[in-house]
XYZ file of C-alpha atoms in Angstrom:
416
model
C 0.000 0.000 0.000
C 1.547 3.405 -1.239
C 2.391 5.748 2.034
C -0.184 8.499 0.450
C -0.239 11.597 2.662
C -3.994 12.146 4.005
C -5.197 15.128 6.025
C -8.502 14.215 7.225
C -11.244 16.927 8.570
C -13.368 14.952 10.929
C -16.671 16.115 12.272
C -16.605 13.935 15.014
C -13.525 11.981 16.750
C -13.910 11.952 20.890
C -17.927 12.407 20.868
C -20.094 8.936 21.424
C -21.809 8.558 17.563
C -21.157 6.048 14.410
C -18.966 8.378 12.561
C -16.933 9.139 16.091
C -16.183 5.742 15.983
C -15.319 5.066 12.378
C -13.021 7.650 12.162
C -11.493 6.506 15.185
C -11.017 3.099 13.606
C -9.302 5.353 10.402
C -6.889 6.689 13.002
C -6.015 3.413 14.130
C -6.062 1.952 10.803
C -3.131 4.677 9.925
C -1.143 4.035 12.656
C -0.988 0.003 12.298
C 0.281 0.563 8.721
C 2.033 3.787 9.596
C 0.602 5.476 7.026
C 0.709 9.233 7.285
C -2.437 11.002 8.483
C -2.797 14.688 10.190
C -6.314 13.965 12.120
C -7.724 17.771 12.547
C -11.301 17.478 14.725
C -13.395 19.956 16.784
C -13.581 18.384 20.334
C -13.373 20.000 24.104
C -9.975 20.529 24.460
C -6.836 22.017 22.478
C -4.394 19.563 21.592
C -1.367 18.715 19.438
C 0.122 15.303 19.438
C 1.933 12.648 17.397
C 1.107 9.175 17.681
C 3.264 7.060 15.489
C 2.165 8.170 11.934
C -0.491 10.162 12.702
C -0.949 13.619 14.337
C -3.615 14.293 15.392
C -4.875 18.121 16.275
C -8.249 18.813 18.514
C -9.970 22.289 17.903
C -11.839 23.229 21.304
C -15.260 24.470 20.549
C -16.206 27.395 22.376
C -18.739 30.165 22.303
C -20.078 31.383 19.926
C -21.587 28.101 19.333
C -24.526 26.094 19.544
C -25.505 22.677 20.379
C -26.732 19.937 17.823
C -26.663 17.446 19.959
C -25.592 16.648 23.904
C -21.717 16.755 23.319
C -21.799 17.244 19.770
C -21.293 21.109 18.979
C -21.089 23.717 16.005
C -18.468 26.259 16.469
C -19.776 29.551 14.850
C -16.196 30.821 15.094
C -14.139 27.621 14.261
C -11.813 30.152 11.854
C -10.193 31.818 15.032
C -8.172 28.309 14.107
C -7.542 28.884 10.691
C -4.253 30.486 10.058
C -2.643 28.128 12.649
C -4.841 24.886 11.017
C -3.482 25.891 7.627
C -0.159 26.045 8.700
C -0.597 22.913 10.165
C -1.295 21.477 7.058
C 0.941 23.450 4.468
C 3.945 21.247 6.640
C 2.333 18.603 6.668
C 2.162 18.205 2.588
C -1.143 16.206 2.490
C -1.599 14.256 -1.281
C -5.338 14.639 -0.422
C -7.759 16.205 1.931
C -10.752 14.151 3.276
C -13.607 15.583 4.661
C -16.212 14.012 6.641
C -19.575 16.432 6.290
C -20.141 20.102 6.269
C -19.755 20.859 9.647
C -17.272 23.673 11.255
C -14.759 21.798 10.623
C -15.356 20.343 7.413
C -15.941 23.627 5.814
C -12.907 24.765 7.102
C -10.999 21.686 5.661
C -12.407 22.433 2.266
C -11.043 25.910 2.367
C -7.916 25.074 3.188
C -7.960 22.455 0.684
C -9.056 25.157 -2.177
C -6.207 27.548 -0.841
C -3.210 25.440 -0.847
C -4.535 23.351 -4.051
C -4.936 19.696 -3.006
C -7.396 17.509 -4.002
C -10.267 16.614 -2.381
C -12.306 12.994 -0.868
C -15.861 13.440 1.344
C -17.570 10.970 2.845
C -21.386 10.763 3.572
C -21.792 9.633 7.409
C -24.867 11.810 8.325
C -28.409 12.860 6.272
C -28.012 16.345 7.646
C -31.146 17.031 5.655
C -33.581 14.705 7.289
C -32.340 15.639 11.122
C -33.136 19.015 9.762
C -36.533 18.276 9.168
C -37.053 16.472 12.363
C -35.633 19.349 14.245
C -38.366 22.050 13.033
C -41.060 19.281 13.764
C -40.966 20.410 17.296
C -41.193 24.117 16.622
C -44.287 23.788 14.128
C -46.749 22.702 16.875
C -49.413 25.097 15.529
C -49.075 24.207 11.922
C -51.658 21.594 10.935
C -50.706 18.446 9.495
C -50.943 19.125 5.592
C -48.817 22.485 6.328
C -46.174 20.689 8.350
C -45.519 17.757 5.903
C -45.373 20.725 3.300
C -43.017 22.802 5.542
C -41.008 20.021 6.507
C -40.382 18.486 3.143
C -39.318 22.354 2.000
C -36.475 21.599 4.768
C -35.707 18.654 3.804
C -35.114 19.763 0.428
C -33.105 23.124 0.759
C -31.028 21.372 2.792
C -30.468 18.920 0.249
C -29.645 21.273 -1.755
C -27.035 23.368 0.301
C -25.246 20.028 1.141
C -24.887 19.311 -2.245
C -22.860 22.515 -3.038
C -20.394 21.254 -0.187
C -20.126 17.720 -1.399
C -19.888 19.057 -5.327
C -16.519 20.391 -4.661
C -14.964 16.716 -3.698
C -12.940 15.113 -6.556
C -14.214 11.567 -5.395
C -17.262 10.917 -2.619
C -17.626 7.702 -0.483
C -21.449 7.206 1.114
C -22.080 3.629 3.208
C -24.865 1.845 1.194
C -25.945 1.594 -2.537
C -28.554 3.344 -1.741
C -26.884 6.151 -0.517
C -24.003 6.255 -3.169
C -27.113 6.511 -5.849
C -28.407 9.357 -4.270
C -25.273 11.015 -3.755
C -24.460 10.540 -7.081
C -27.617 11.866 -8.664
C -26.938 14.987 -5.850
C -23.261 15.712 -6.941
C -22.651 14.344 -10.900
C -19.854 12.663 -9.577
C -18.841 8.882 -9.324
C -19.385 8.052 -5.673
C -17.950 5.265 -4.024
C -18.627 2.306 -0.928
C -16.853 3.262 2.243
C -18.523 0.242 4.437
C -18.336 -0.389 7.762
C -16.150 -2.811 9.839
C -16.601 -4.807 13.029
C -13.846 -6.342 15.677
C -15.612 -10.038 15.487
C -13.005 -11.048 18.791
C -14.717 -7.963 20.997
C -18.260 -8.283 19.637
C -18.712 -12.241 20.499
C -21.471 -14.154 22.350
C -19.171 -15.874 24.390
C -19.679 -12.401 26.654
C -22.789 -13.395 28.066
C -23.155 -13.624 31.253
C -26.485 -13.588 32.716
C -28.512 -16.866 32.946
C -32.157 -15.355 34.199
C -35.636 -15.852 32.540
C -36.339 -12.830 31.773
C -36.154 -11.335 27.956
C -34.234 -9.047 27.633
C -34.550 -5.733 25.228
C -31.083 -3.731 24.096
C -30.814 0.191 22.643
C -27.402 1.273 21.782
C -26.956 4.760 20.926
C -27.628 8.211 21.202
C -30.489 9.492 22.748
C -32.299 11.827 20.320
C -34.791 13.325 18.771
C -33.504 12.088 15.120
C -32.656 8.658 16.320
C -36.809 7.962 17.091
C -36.070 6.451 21.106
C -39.805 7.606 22.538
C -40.699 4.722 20.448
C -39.316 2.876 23.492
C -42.186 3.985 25.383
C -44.691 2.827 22.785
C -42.919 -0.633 22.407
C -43.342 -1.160 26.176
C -47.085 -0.460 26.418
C -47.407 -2.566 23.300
C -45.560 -5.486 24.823
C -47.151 -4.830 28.129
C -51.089 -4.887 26.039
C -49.937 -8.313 24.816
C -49.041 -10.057 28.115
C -46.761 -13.291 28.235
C -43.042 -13.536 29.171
C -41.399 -11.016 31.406
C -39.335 -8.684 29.583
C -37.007 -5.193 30.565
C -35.213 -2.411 28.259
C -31.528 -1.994 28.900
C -30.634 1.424 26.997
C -27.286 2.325 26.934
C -26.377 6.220 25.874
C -26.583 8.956 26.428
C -28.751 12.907 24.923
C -30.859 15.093 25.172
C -33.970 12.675 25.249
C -32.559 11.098 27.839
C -34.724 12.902 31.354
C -38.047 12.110 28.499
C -37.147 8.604 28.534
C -35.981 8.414 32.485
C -39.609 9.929 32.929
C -41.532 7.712 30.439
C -39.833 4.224 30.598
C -39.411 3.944 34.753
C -38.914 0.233 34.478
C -35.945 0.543 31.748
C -32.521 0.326 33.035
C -30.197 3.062 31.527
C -26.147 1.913 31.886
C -24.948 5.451 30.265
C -22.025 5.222 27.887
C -20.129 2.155 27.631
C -16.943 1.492 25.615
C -14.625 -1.378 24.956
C -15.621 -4.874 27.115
C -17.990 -3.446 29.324
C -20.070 -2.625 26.093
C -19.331 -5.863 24.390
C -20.997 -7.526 27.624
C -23.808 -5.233 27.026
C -24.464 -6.259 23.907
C -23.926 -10.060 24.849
C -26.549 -9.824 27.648
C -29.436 -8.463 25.292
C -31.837 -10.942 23.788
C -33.026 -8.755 21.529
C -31.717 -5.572 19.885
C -33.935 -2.559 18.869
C -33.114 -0.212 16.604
C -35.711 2.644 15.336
C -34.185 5.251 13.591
C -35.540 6.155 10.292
C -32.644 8.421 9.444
C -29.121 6.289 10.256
C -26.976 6.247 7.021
C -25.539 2.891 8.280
C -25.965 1.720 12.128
C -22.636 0.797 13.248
C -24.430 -0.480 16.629
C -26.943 -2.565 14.377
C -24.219 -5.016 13.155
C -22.117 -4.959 17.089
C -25.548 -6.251 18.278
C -25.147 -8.994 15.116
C -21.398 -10.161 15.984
C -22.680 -10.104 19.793
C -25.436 -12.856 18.417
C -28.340 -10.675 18.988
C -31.481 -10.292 16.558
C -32.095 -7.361 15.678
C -35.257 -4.959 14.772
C -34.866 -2.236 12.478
C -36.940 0.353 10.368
C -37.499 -0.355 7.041
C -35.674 3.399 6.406
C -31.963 3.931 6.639
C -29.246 2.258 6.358
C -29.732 -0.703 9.008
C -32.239 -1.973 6.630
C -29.513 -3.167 4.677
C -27.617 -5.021 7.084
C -29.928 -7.397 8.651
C -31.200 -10.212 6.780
C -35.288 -9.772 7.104
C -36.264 -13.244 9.287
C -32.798 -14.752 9.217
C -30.809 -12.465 11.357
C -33.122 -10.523 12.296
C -36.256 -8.133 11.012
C -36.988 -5.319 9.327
C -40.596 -3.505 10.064
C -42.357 -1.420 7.764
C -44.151 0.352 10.451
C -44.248 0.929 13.934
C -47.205 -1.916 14.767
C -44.793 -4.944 12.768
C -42.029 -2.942 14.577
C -43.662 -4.046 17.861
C -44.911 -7.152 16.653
C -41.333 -8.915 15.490
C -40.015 -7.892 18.926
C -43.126 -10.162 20.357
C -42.342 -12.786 18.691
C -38.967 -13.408 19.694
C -40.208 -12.884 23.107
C -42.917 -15.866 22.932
C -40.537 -18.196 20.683
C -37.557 -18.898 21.997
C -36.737 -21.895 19.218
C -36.830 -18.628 16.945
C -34.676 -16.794 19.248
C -32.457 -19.432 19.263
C -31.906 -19.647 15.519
C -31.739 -15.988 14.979
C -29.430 -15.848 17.421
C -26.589 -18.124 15.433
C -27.566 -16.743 11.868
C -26.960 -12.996 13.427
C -23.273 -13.885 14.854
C -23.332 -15.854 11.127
C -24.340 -13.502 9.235
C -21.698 -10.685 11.234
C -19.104 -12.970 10.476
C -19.240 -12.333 6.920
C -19.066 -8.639 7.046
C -15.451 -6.958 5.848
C -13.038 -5.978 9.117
C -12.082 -2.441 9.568
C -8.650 -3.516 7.989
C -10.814 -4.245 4.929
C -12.840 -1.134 4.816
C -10.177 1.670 4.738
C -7.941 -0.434 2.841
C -10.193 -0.090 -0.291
C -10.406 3.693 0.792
C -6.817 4.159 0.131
C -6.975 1.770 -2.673
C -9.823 4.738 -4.420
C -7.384 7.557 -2.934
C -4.462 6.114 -5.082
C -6.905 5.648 -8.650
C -9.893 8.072 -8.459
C -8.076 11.068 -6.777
C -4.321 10.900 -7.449
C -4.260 9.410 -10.665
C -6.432 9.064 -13.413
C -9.633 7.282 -12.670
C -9.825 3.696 -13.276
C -13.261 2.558 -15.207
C -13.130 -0.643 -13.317
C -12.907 0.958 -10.091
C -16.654 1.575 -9.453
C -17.414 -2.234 -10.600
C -15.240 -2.965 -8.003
C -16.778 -0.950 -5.347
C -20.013 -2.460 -6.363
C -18.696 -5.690 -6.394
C -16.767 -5.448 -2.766
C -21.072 -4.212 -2.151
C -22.299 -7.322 -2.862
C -19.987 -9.370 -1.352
C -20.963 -8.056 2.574
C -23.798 -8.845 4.396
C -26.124 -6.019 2.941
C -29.496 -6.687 1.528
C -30.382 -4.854 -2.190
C -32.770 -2.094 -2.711
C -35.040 -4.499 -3.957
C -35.122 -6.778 -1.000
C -35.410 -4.260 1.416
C -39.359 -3.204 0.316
C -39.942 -7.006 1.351
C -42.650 -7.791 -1.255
């Protein structure tokens, strides 16, 4: 693999999200190969330090800003940094500049990028556009329900639109799922590419289970907002609770801003905060079932660590997850929120069901590519698509690396 010099503009890197975690996994991927990589990320403190082959460089966020999330922030002055970020980054020689999203400081990495002449990767981790909409849902309270689908679609699509501009400027984009890469193609012009996600099959295992009680169990793994549809805890409960039969609990672990709604509305649920490393593998090992009902998620990292842990899983028929679990193999996928409710039953009341789903889910994980695998073929579409001249075969391939991981098609994900 050729040493190429990467600079990458992360919108997330210490915060608890899916594309916090991937690009941590990038870091690391760097380092093992000791490949080159300046890592430049907003965070909550200032830092500079080397790390083997990478440096990485935290911006700390400070007022003027605003929150998007708990933890997650948007610097409305992120440019005090610039001079001293460009700088940074001049010495540093970068062959390419990878940005993550147009936050602070992706915008500020695509500047710098213009300015000093160096071509340009993006990567679609986030549908900005639809957490817009579902952030003015709770502000049009006195629009009725024709003029709020109107208004809210109108969001949806300026936003579109703006995010476009950003991503238009990339030489070569990366998105997680066909889906997504069709879209973003259709969005930009431009050929866009798979950037996947891995799993570590050794910390994700079933052998982590530890408890032995009767009681079924129900897992959340994530962040606790508005965007990522957790009240629907509260409906699942009472809908579980109308139906009777075998005692059951929700374990959620997370943490944001929804959070003190769900402490309120779910006071049988235990909540274990944020968990990393073992102590979330466990989690994950200890759940009978995992939940998942975002309608937005461009991927669901935690959807396929639920899968390696030999968990079923439930997921929207929206999103990303949709593509990773294998509709009653591994898992299902509901079209609305009553099947939602009703798939969860029935691995409650069948527990020869359960059992099956629980090997074809640590199965079907087992075939999905290792972080190793993943940024490898980002490198790989560094070296054609952006340093040299594009190779035709290159987006077969990407396709073709597609198909060969556990993701269902388009077609199989509107299940008949």
């Amino acid at each position: 693999m050729n040493k190429i010099r990467v600079a990458l503009f992360a919108c997330a890197y210490n915060e608890i999200d899916g594309v916090a975690n991937t690009m941590r996994y990038f870091d690391a991927f760097a380092r093992k190969h000791e490949l080159p990589l300046l890592n430049i990320h907003g965070g909550f403190e200032r830092y500079d330090r080397q790390d083997g082959s990478v440096r990485r460089v935290e911006l700390r966020r400070r007022w003027p800003k605003f929150q998007i999330d708990f933890h997650h922030d948007y610097d409305l002055n992120l440019w005090r940094y610039l001079a001293e970020v460009q700088e940074v980054v001049r010495e540093f020689r970068p062959d390419v500049v990878h940005v993550t999203g147009p936050s602070d400081v992706g915008q500020m990495g695509l500047l710098i990028a213009h300015r000093l002449r160096v071509p340009v990767a993006a990567s679609w981790h986030t549908n900005v556009h639809e957490y817009a909409e579902r952030r003015l849902i709770p502000f049009s309270g006195r629009v009725s329900g024709g003029w709020k689908d109107a208004l809210g679609r109108r969001v949806r699509e300026l936003s579109l639109e703006l995010i476009g501009r950003f991503y238009r400027v990339a030489r070569v984009l990366f998105a997680p799922n066909a889906e997504l890469m069709s879209m973003v193609e259709k969005l930009t012009g431009k050929p866009c590419y798979l950037m996947s996600r891995g799993i570590d099959r050794e910390l994700f295992h079933p052998k982590r289970r530890t408890r032995a009680d009767g009681q079924f169990v129900i897992g959340y793994v994530g962040r606790l907002t508005k965007e990522k549809n957790v009240r629907f805890l509260r409906d699942l409960e009472e809908g579980l609770n109308a139906r009777g039969g075998r005692a059951f609990r929700i374990v959620v672990v997370g943490q944001g801003a929804e959070f003190g709604w769900l402490v309120k509305n779910l006071p049988r649920a235990s909540f274990m905060g944020v968990l990393r490393g073992e102590q979330l593998a466990e989690a994950y090992a200890n759940f009978d079932a995992f939940v998942f009902p975002s309608h937005t998620d461009t991927f669901g990292n935690v959807v396929l660590e639920a899968l390696a842990a030999g968990v079923p899983t439930v997921v929207t028929a929206d999103g990303g997850p949709k593509f990773i679990v294998e509709h009653e193999k591994s898992g299902f996928v509901a079209k609305n929120a009553p099947e939602f409710i009703e798939y969860v039953d029935r691995l409650r009341r069948d527990p020869d069901l359960l059992g099956k789903m629980r090997v074809a889910a640590r199965e079907h994980a087992e075939q999905a590519p290792s972080w190793d695998s993943v940024f490898s073929s980002v490198y790989n579409t560094y070296e054609k698509a952006v340093l040299g001249s594009a190779d035709p075969h290159l987006r077969t391939a990407s396709l073709d690396a597609l198909s060969a991981v556990p993701l269902r098609t388009k077609a199989d994900a509107q299940l008949g």
